[in-house]
Amino acid sequence: MRLQKYPIGGKYGKYGGQFVPETLMTAIKELETAYLQAKEDPEFREQLNYYLKDYAGRPTPLYFAENFTKAVGGAKVYLKREDLAHGGAHKINNTLGQALLAKRTGKSRVIAETGAGQHGVATAMACAALGLRSEIYMGADDMKRQRLNVFRMKMLGANVHCVDSGSRTLKDAINEALRDWVANVQDTYYLIGSVVGPHPYPMMVRDFQSVIGKEIRSQFHEKEGRLPDALVACVGGGSNAIGTFYPFLDDAEVDLYAVEAGGEGLSSGKHAASICGGDEGVFHGMLTYIIQDEDGQILNTHSISAGLDYPGVGPEHSFLRSIGRARFVVATDKEAVDAFVKLSRSEGIVPALEPSHALAFAMKLAKTLGKDRAIVVTLSGRGDKDVEVVANYLGEPI
Amino acid sequence: MSKIAETFSKLRRQNEGGLIAYITAGDPNPMYTAKIADVLIKGGADIIELGIPFSDPIADGPVIQAATLRSLKAGTTVKKVFRMSEEIKKENDIPLVVLSYFNLIYRMGIKNFFDSAKAFGIDGVVVPDLPIEEAAEYKKAAEAHEIDTIFLAAPSTSIERLRNIAEHTSGFLYLVSIFGVTGVREKIHGSTIRLIKRARQVTCGRIPLAVGFGISRPEHVKTVIQSGADAAIVGSGFVKIIEANKYRNRMLEALYDYTRQLKTATVKK
């Protein structure tokens, strides 16, 4: 069966589902109906395309990173420049789609969680553009390491709530957003930032992010007259990765590599690699791979990149891994920082720390492939927000 | 007839509503739990609901979140909660329900979980993040062990869904009184009363109705019972007393007094 057919009944194989409190069941069923209608409505599609093009600056370029390719030695490395999308990351593709849907369903208040702050910024932007009120939940620790984005959100008119519970990172921000949604479900739209949560979110966010892979397909064809040999993307929740992979799922000749945050190494226990270093479980509304202890308590994760610092992963990724369609690997903090520096120096492009993980693996992969092969790395965001973190890591505090 | 069903028919004969007392197992530490349960039962609680602490309790407000944290910090594990249950059941002949987020059950293995639940005397299970659509395997395992599966209905639940949930639930139907998470609130809203009436219509008395979330005062208990509920579930009110009292004896005394007041409010007429 074609892999693009999933989800079936809200599931990807056995993964996914709707494990949420009863209070939310009616809302997520209504959301699914509203989304499926919108998807088929030419007017909605036209509106979304308009905003993607004239507001977010799509299509983003596919850039042949010639210097980086030479520096690495091996296969050609192309970069899908999501860092050039409005807001500096791929997140806007999803927030525009969902904010339009919020408006269409008559919800005036939008809530969202954010880790690195990129999804919060993208939500605040889409809401400002469409005249919606936005409230962003962000972990206290993340607010500290991503101060710049906190202020950006405020500038954009969002109300930022500091989440002080649990590990004070992305998972706790999602917990708090879910609690808000349970209390205000009648007038509130929950705009989830990744392919996680209960169905229909993983499907809906994937669909909105698939614009990445669709553009790669046609742009690569224009340049090379064929399909790429491999696609590489980083995975926290997994939205840029699934957006990259989805249009190629049924092209078996295209290898798919998903790169998780290895932190200080899988054996150190300090990582955020849900698939490579976790087990199956039920968390945030979905059955998927999660990082947990023997009892099933969710563990704190570690990654130098706030955007990957999440103990779960989208259920479609768990499925792709279970059938062997995508390969899941890790890159450590150190490897990511090395790649961050390497791309900055060789190409004059400062990548975000999240896709620096993808670049780190792409460097290894490229070396094993011949010069006639080509891989596409999705550069999911730009690295301005990470400069301070990297400076500290390299022992040169600003 | 299950132990929970027996309790409700006894209450009906005595023309009184039930008081279901929730505490987070292992709060403030695992050694206290059986003793606290004893006091609640002596104070008049008809059913004890023991929450297994979970790291990410999305249906709970700040009071129970804090209890969860205290309990996990004190080293509570799922196995220890089973042992606490056994200890409570050894001393008392009342139904014991556990509340668990689904991952703890999934992780243990659904069948395994119910094997242990049965062995340690648990009569019913509530899972706040398991809607009926995802519950087939869970329900089957519980039935095989003759353990009640208590499902929840909320103000947003449609009549059709309510009907469906009423088919799935056993022991009682847990009515979530409000849009929101657990926690102490000022008053009972009109929507709570409407939910009780709606559930009454659908169930026609076939299954007891217990109302929880935001119920903390005797007058709340009185209102929901008089509106047609068979029981009131109180949680954060107890947990707050546990949180506020450093000294064990004071805590137990305060819990006893509070339980008495709540129980008195369940008597009809």
XYZ file of C-alpha atoms in Angstrom:
667
model
C 0.000 0.000 0.000
C 1.148 3.537 -0.654
C 2.699 5.102 2.406
C 1.163 8.461 1.604
C -2.232 6.941 2.465
C -1.535 7.117 6.190
C -2.986 7.912 8.685
C -5.760 5.347 8.534
C -8.331 5.836 11.277
C -6.051 8.380 12.902
C -3.142 5.912 13.058
C 0.144 5.211 11.338
C 0.307 1.464 11.718
C -0.268 1.165 15.441
C 1.174 4.615 16.222
C -0.719 7.857 16.775
C -4.311 7.855 18.009
C -6.160 10.187 20.327
C -5.153 9.715 23.965
C -6.643 12.862 25.437
C -9.053 13.795 28.220
C -12.717 13.389 27.287
C -13.204 17.176 27.449
C -11.082 17.522 24.295
C -12.556 14.657 22.273
C -15.356 16.710 20.760
C -12.940 19.506 19.865
C -10.424 17.283 18.079
C -13.168 15.514 16.136
C -14.584 18.860 15.059
C -11.096 20.006 14.140
C -10.589 16.996 11.907
C -13.856 17.626 10.083
C -13.075 21.328 9.679
C -9.587 20.585 8.393
C -10.716 17.986 5.864
C -13.310 20.409 4.529
C -10.825 23.280 4.343
C -8.317 21.086 2.541
C -10.782 20.474 -0.272
C -11.946 24.071 -0.428
C -10.253 25.949 -3.325
C -10.735 29.236 -1.543
C -8.859 28.051 1.549
C -6.035 26.683 -0.586
C -5.825 29.907 -2.543
C -5.678 31.951 0.662
C -2.957 29.741 2.093
C -0.924 29.885 -1.123
C -1.258 33.638 -1.167
C 0.140 33.955 2.353
C 2.860 31.387 1.742
C 4.047 33.263 -1.337
C 3.550 36.961 -0.604
C 3.887 36.876 3.171
C 6.253 34.009 3.973
C 8.381 34.314 0.841
C 7.878 30.876 -0.661
C 9.180 29.048 -2.505
C 12.424 28.975 -0.559
C 15.523 28.265 -2.646
C 17.268 24.931 -3.059
C 20.918 25.885 -2.858
C 23.854 23.815 -4.028
C 26.368 24.260 -1.208
C 29.443 23.885 -3.378
C 32.020 25.069 -0.852
C 30.545 22.905 1.884
C 30.478 19.970 -0.538
C 34.170 20.467 -1.357
C 35.086 20.900 2.300
C 33.332 17.650 3.186
C 34.372 15.647 0.129
C 31.898 13.254 -1.467
C 28.311 13.592 -2.603
C 26.864 16.946 -3.592
C 25.068 18.652 -0.722
C 22.030 20.745 -1.480
C 20.378 22.888 1.189
C 16.650 23.523 1.298
C 16.687 27.071 2.601
C 13.836 27.150 5.114
C 16.025 29.585 7.037
C 14.986 32.130 4.426
C 11.265 31.726 5.099
C 9.642 34.574 7.004
C 10.535 34.359 10.674
C 13.716 32.447 9.923
C 12.382 28.898 10.054
C 9.997 26.411 8.460
C 7.511 26.944 11.289
C 5.577 29.617 9.398
C 4.314 27.032 6.848
C 2.287 25.378 9.575
C 1.240 28.416 11.575
C -0.236 30.160 8.544
C -2.223 27.051 7.664
C -3.537 26.506 11.173
C -4.191 30.198 11.875
C -6.314 30.347 8.715
C -8.137 27.279 9.982
C -8.642 28.898 13.401
C -10.162 31.894 11.716
C -12.348 29.742 9.504
C -13.695 27.869 12.536
C -14.494 31.120 14.332
C -12.008 30.784 17.201
C -10.671 34.171 18.226
C -8.047 33.041 20.716
C -5.028 30.995 19.679
C -2.721 29.215 22.111
C 0.586 27.562 21.301
C 3.605 26.020 22.989
C 7.154 26.776 22.004
C 10.572 25.287 22.713
C 13.254 27.318 20.967
C 10.745 30.076 20.448
C 10.593 29.622 16.678
C 7.083 28.189 16.719
C 5.995 30.868 19.173
C 7.366 33.562 16.898
C 5.765 31.994 13.828
C 2.438 31.710 15.652
C 2.608 35.322 16.820
C 3.370 36.410 13.237
C 0.544 34.443 11.636
C -1.889 35.652 14.307
C -0.817 39.277 13.890
C -1.230 38.972 10.124
C -4.680 37.429 10.451
C -5.942 39.507 13.352
C -6.034 36.759 15.994
C -5.067 36.950 19.663
C -2.133 34.684 20.569
C -0.980 33.266 23.896
C 2.305 31.377 23.951
C 3.430 28.889 26.606
C 7.183 28.556 27.038
C 9.274 26.729 29.625
C 11.179 28.931 32.069
C 14.523 27.356 31.111
C 13.849 27.842 27.416
C 12.926 31.475 28.057
C 16.359 31.927 29.545
C 18.296 30.338 26.698
C 16.162 31.913 23.969
C 15.652 35.414 25.389
C 15.758 37.025 21.992
C 12.767 35.073 20.760
C 10.796 35.870 23.899
C 11.095 39.541 23.162
C 10.300 38.988 19.484
C 7.047 37.308 20.439
C 6.135 40.197 22.703
C 6.921 42.684 19.909
C 4.567 40.721 17.686
C 1.769 41.183 20.161
C 1.751 37.738 21.758
C 1.201 37.157 25.427
C 4.016 34.876 26.655
C 3.333 32.624 29.668
C 6.320 31.350 31.598
C 5.939 27.654 32.507
C 7.658 26.788 35.749
C 6.508 23.183 36.183
C 8.392 19.951 35.520
C 11.572 20.292 33.483
C 10.584 23.840 32.432
C 11.084 23.037 28.750
C 8.971 22.181 25.709
C 7.125 19.184 27.161
C 5.925 21.252 30.108
C 4.880 24.061 27.790
C 2.730 21.518 25.926
C 1.266 20.248 29.226
C 0.308 23.780 30.177
C -1.131 24.564 26.738
C -3.223 21.386 26.958
C -4.502 22.445 30.386
C -5.417 25.850 28.992
C -7.192 24.188 26.064
C -9.194 21.892 28.361
C -10.396 24.979 30.240
C -11.093 27.180 27.216
C -11.855 24.721 24.455
C -15.040 26.503 23.401
C -13.385 29.660 22.061
C -9.746 28.624 21.787
C -7.731 27.089 18.966
C -4.664 25.089 19.999
C -2.009 25.615 17.352
C 0.454 22.750 17.841
C 3.885 23.395 16.357
C 4.986 19.940 15.344
C 3.695 16.616 14.044
C 2.865 15.528 17.590
C -0.228 15.377 19.765
C -3.516 13.608 19.102
C -4.864 12.990 15.600
C -5.521 15.113 13.470
C -2.517 17.252 14.461
C 0.274 14.988 13.167
C -1.531 14.695 9.818
C -2.490 18.344 9.556
C 0.946 19.718 10.450
C 2.562 17.233 8.062
C 0.288 18.371 5.241
C 1.125 22.022 5.859
C 4.861 21.261 6.053
C 4.857 19.055 2.961
C 5.308 22.182 0.899
C 9.023 21.733 1.765
C 9.289 18.320 0.113
C 7.103 19.274 -2.836
C 9.366 22.215 -3.621
C 12.495 20.071 -3.195
C 11.070 17.611 -5.685
C 10.500 20.125 -8.445
C 13.572 22.260 -7.718
C 15.875 19.269 -7.625
C 14.379 17.964 -10.831
C 15.033 21.303 -12.473
C 18.694 21.246 -11.432
C 19.579 17.585 -11.775
C 16.770 16.124 -13.836
C 16.095 13.327 -11.360
C 15.256 12.549 -7.731
C 17.823 13.120 -4.970
C 19.637 10.061 -3.603
C 18.980 10.955 0.003
C 17.115 13.437 2.160
C 18.415 14.428 5.575
C 16.499 16.363 8.234
C 16.655 16.829 11.975
C 13.919 15.448 14.228
C 12.649 16.809 17.521
C 8.902 16.455 17.151
C 9.692 15.951 13.500
C 7.763 18.529 11.464
C 10.470 19.692 9.075
C 11.570 16.099 8.568
C 8.133 14.751 7.735
C 7.486 17.813 5.553
C 10.677 16.958 3.685
C 10.057 13.199 3.482
C 6.342 12.955 2.838
C 6.301 13.733 -0.910
C 9.035 11.078 -1.365
C 7.642 8.331 0.877
C 6.628 6.159 -2.050
C 9.877 6.677 -3.981
C 11.851 3.781 -2.550
C 15.039 4.870 -4.328
C 15.240 8.013 -2.179
C 16.897 7.261 1.168
C 15.444 9.108 4.141
C 17.576 9.989 7.165
C 16.133 11.497 10.315
C 18.701 12.899 12.734
C 17.867 13.006 16.425
C 19.570 15.026 19.154
C 22.265 12.847 20.695
C 23.106 15.437 23.363
C 26.177 14.244 25.223
C 25.853 10.805 23.661
C 23.187 8.089 23.969
C 25.143 6.208 26.636
C 25.359 9.335 28.821
C 21.577 9.329 29.218
C 21.665 13.046 28.424
C 20.005 13.202 25.034
C 16.688 13.848 23.309
C 16.695 10.931 20.871
C 13.223 9.447 21.357
C 13.532 6.771 18.679
C 17.224 5.890 18.986
C 17.226 6.075 22.775
C 13.605 5.613 23.875
C 10.762 3.069 23.891
C 7.122 2.937 22.903
C 4.681 4.762 25.111
C 1.705 7.076 25.232
C 2.382 10.755 25.743
C 0.774 14.030 24.705
C -2.132 12.253 23.082
C -0.219 9.787 20.919
C 1.289 6.308 20.930
C 4.862 6.775 19.802
C 8.489 6.486 20.925
C 9.201 8.425 24.099
C 11.991 8.853 26.603
C 10.831 7.333 29.861
C 11.969 5.351 32.870
C 11.050 1.780 33.796
C 7.724 2.850 35.293
C 6.749 5.023 32.333
C 7.574 8.377 33.914
C 8.712 10.838 31.280
C 12.385 11.721 31.684
C 14.089 15.041 31.271
C 15.899 15.343 27.992
C 19.014 17.186 27.025
C 20.046 18.851 23.814
C 22.065 21.941 23.063
C 19.216 22.811 20.749
C 16.019 23.880 22.516
C 13.964 22.981 19.435
C 14.942 19.309 19.665
C 14.693 19.082 23.442
C 11.512 17.014 23.582
C 10.997 13.473 24.961
C 8.625 12.360 22.199
C 8.464 12.210 18.423
C 5.697 12.374 15.834
C 3.894 9.030 15.442
C 4.477 8.905 11.690
C 8.218 8.827 12.379
C 7.748 5.881 14.741
C 5.852 4.189 11.930
C 8.488 4.952 9.262
C 11.104 3.558 11.561
C 9.062 0.408 12.321
C 8.718 -0.455 8.619
C 12.302 0.560 7.868
C 11.388 3.310 5.405
C 13.394 6.001 7.197
C 16.659 5.532 9.036
C 17.063 7.196 12.421
C 20.497 8.327 13.541
C 21.866 10.766 16.116
C 24.237 13.699 16.137
C 25.720 14.913 19.425
C 25.877 18.479 20.719
C 29.516 18.605 19.731
C 28.942 17.315 16.206
C 26.136 19.828 15.752
C 28.300 22.736 16.885
C 31.108 21.593 14.549
C 28.646 21.536 11.649
C 27.266 24.918 12.709
C 30.757 26.401 12.445
C 31.613 24.542 9.249
C 28.589 25.777 7.312
C 28.997 29.307 8.632
C 32.631 29.458 7.488
C 32.295 27.631 4.180
C 29.064 29.140 2.903
C 28.374 32.254 4.940
C 25.140 30.687 6.150
C 24.618 30.475 9.910
C 22.301 27.506 10.485
C 20.117 27.027 13.543
C 21.401 24.402 15.971
C 18.483 22.115 15.092
C 19.429 21.568 11.415
C 23.099 21.642 12.440
C 22.346 18.101 13.646
C 21.174 17.203 10.145
C 24.275 18.828 8.638
C 26.506 16.887 11.013
C 25.087 13.604 9.794
C 25.051 14.762 6.160
C 28.801 15.323 6.421
C 29.286 11.685 7.405
C 26.885 10.439 4.762
C 28.339 12.542 1.937
C 31.777 11.063 2.541
C 30.461 7.540 2.004
C 28.810 8.430 -1.310
C 30.407 9.156 -4.687
C 30.694 12.620 -6.195
C 27.940 11.769 -8.682
C 25.392 11.363 -5.891
C 23.411 14.164 -4.292
C 21.749 14.655 -0.941
C 19.364 17.349 0.200
C 19.566 18.654 3.754
C 16.646 20.670 5.035
C 18.068 23.752 6.689
C 15.012 24.232 8.861
C 16.034 27.554 10.400
C 18.675 30.197 10.701
C 21.060 30.418 13.605
C 20.932 34.004 14.813
C 19.012 32.874 17.894
C 21.751 30.358 18.723
C 24.816 32.545 18.496
C 24.959 33.103 22.257
C 24.517 29.407 23.062
C 27.264 28.433 20.637
C 29.573 31.145 21.970
C 29.116 29.778 25.478
C 29.652 26.220 24.278
C 32.898 27.205 22.569
C 34.049 28.971 25.726
C 33.857 32.451 24.202
C 30.913 34.009 26.080
C 29.661 37.209 24.463
C -21.998 -7.626 41.683
C -18.782 -5.653 41.923
C -17.675 -4.156 45.204
C -18.290 -0.668 43.822
C -21.815 -1.597 42.696
C -22.509 -3.097 46.133
C -21.441 0.125 47.807
C -23.750 2.188 45.615
C -26.736 -0.054 46.224
C -26.112 0.128 49.950
C -25.958 3.910 49.758
C -29.213 3.978 47.820
C -30.922 1.856 50.455
C -29.717 4.267 53.131
C -30.918 7.207 51.022
C -27.557 8.877 50.926
C -25.018 9.926 48.332
C -21.488 8.604 48.214
C -18.282 10.408 49.041
C -15.307 9.419 46.913
C -12.059 10.676 48.397
C -9.062 11.140 46.089
C -5.494 11.363 47.306
C -2.243 11.107 45.388
C -0.585 7.866 46.456
C 2.735 8.441 48.174
C 2.058 12.085 49.049
C 3.857 13.357 51.079
C 5.613 9.991 51.194
C 4.702 6.326 50.658
C 4.610 5.587 54.409
C 1.674 7.941 54.991
C -0.774 6.739 52.387
C -2.426 3.785 54.154
C -2.788 5.803 57.344
C -4.346 8.735 55.470
C -6.766 6.375 53.736
C -7.761 4.893 57.125
C -8.627 8.329 58.426
C -10.642 9.220 55.336
C -12.594 5.994 55.667
C -13.206 6.572 59.385
C -14.373 10.090 58.503
C -16.980 8.615 56.158
C -15.429 8.233 52.691
C -17.325 5.485 50.837
C -14.739 4.868 48.135
C -11.035 5.674 48.091
C -9.483 6.839 44.851
C -5.718 6.546 44.805
C -3.863 8.549 42.167
C -0.693 6.947 40.847
C 1.704 9.875 40.392
C 2.700 10.582 36.786
C 5.373 13.023 35.689
C 3.084 14.886 33.280
C -0.454 15.015 34.687
C -2.191 17.079 31.989
C -5.677 16.790 33.502
C -4.555 18.115 36.883
C -4.301 21.616 38.275
C -1.472 23.026 40.417
C -2.549 21.373 43.708
C -2.417 17.791 42.413
C 0.613 18.566 40.236
C 2.457 19.572 43.392
C 1.302 16.405 45.176
C 2.544 14.339 42.243
C 5.920 15.977 42.477
C 6.161 15.418 46.252
C 5.217 11.798 45.814
C 7.669 11.093 42.992
C 10.423 12.844 44.916
C 9.674 10.608 47.887
C 10.332 7.606 45.655
C 6.830 6.397 44.836
C 6.718 3.790 42.072
C 3.795 1.923 40.511
C 4.798 -1.198 42.468
C 4.761 0.746 45.726
C 1.265 2.036 44.956
C 0.092 -1.560 44.571
C 1.556 -2.342 47.987
C -0.173 0.707 49.514
C -3.435 -0.549 48.003
C -2.963 -3.926 49.584
C -2.296 -2.328 52.946
C -5.455 -0.208 52.721
C -7.589 -3.192 51.721
C -6.208 -5.321 54.550
C -7.623 -2.926 57.137
C -10.787 -1.749 55.387
C -13.662 -3.308 53.532
C -14.438 -0.533 51.053
C -13.900 -0.212 47.304
C -10.536 1.049 46.144
C -10.142 2.756 42.794
C -6.845 3.800 41.249
C -6.409 6.685 38.857
C -3.547 6.339 36.409
C -2.469 8.152 33.286
C -2.365 5.649 30.471
C 1.382 5.494 29.896
C 2.027 3.882 33.272
C -0.417 1.099 32.376
C 0.866 0.764 28.799
C 4.439 0.583 30.022
C 3.671 -2.181 32.484
C 1.713 -4.064 29.863
C -2.066 -3.819 30.042
C -2.582 -7.438 31.065
C 0.229 -7.286 33.589
C -1.232 -4.174 35.119
C -4.590 -5.838 35.686
C -2.958 -9.010 37.011
C -1.318 -6.895 39.698
C -4.387 -4.735 40.260
C -6.414 -7.870 40.929
C -3.803 -9.404 43.177
C -3.548 -6.275 45.312
C -7.276 -5.749 45.757
C -8.043 -2.884 43.368
C -11.718 -2.674 42.418
C -11.737 -0.082 39.657
C -9.490 1.995 37.415
C -9.865 5.545 36.075
C -7.646 6.693 33.191
C -8.074 10.396 32.455
C -6.331 10.290 29.070
C -7.939 7.154 27.658
C -11.127 7.867 25.715
C -13.389 4.954 24.758
C -12.035 4.924 21.188
C -8.607 3.778 22.400
C -9.797 1.483 25.169
C -10.643 -1.862 23.516
C -7.681 -3.866 24.814
C -7.793 -2.167 28.206
C -11.492 -2.859 28.634
C -11.087 -6.500 27.662
C -8.277 -7.068 30.144
C -10.199 -5.349 32.938
C -13.300 -7.443 32.271
C -11.275 -10.645 32.353
C -10.101 -9.620 35.827
C -13.525 -8.389 36.972
C -12.190 -4.928 37.621
C -14.431 -1.953 36.924
C -13.398 0.476 34.190
C -14.575 3.946 35.063
C -14.847 6.278 32.061
C -15.323 10.015 32.108
C -17.857 12.325 30.497
C -17.446 16.088 30.226
C -19.672 19.112 29.646
C -18.571 19.028 25.989
C -19.657 15.397 25.558
C -22.616 15.075 23.180
C -25.646 12.941 23.996
C -24.581 10.282 21.470
C -21.110 10.096 22.967
C -22.572 10.048 26.464
C -24.648 7.037 25.472
C -21.569 5.306 24.159
C -19.499 6.113 27.229
C -22.296 4.892 29.501
C -22.092 1.546 27.662
C -18.364 1.319 28.316
C -18.210 2.430 31.908
C -18.659 0.130 34.873
C -18.723 0.805 38.604
C -19.785 4.378 38.010
C -19.683 7.118 35.399
C -17.251 9.910 36.229
C -18.758 13.269 35.345
C -16.189 16.018 34.868
C -18.065 18.984 36.274
C -16.329 21.761 34.400
C -14.207 22.805 31.447
C -10.811 22.682 33.079
C -8.357 20.751 35.171
C -8.717 19.488 38.733
C -8.606 22.035 41.542
C -10.583 23.824 44.194
C -13.241 26.228 42.868
C -15.715 28.687 44.364
C -19.061 27.354 43.252
C -20.950 24.763 41.264
C -21.908 26.034 37.825
C -25.224 25.650 36.072
C -23.462 23.606 33.394
C -22.544 21.012 36.031
C -26.173 20.610 37.019
C -27.158 20.334 33.355
C -24.513 17.650 32.815
C -25.860 15.621 35.740
C -29.402 15.874 34.371
C -28.267 14.961 30.863
C -26.351 11.945 32.158
C -29.354 10.913 34.256
C -31.532 10.975 31.157
C -29.142 8.824 29.215
C -28.387 6.289 31.942
C -31.831 6.105 33.587
C -30.220 4.983 36.832
C -28.494 1.963 35.269
C -25.091 3.197 36.362
C -24.221 5.468 39.303
C -23.060 8.990 38.513
C -20.145 10.528 40.392
C -19.222 14.169 39.914
C -15.664 15.405 40.276
C -13.335 18.364 39.458
C -13.778 21.520 41.508
C -15.826 19.957 44.320
C -14.350 20.893 47.674
C -17.002 22.181 50.089
C -19.877 20.499 51.861
C -22.314 22.782 50.036
C -20.843 21.667 46.684
C -21.356 18.054 47.695
C -24.915 18.793 48.753
C -25.702 20.583 45.479
C -24.472 17.813 43.192
C -26.138 15.070 45.218
C -29.433 16.954 45.279
C -29.156 17.516 41.531
C -29.207 13.784 40.980
C -25.610 12.627 41.297
C -25.001 9.414 43.243
C -21.640 10.530 44.567
C -19.264 13.452 44.813
C -15.537 13.096 44.173
C -13.290 15.364 46.211
C -9.548 15.508 45.540
C -7.686 18.804 45.686
C -9.457 19.682 48.974
C -7.812 16.682 50.665
C -4.499 17.233 48.964
C -4.391 20.839 50.164
C -4.722 19.676 53.766
C -1.897 17.187 53.243
C 0.218 19.952 51.742
C -0.528 22.447 54.504
C 0.248 20.217 57.512
C 3.798 19.327 58.365
C 2.863 17.412 61.480
C 1.287 14.067 60.864
C -1.202 14.030 63.702
C -2.485 17.498 62.900
C -2.828 16.471 59.280
C -4.752 13.314 60.097
C -7.050 15.209 62.450
C -7.752 17.881 59.861
C -8.402 15.244 57.190
C -10.814 13.428 59.489
C -12.777 16.599 60.317
C -12.978 17.645 56.678
C -14.154 14.187 55.583
C -16.888 14.233 58.263
C -18.175 17.580 57.033
C -18.245 16.401 53.423
C -19.896 13.095 54.291
C -22.601 14.792 56.332
C -23.515 16.755 53.213
C -24.196 13.559 51.242
C -27.223 12.614 53.302
C -30.388 13.293 51.318
C -33.592 14.979 52.583
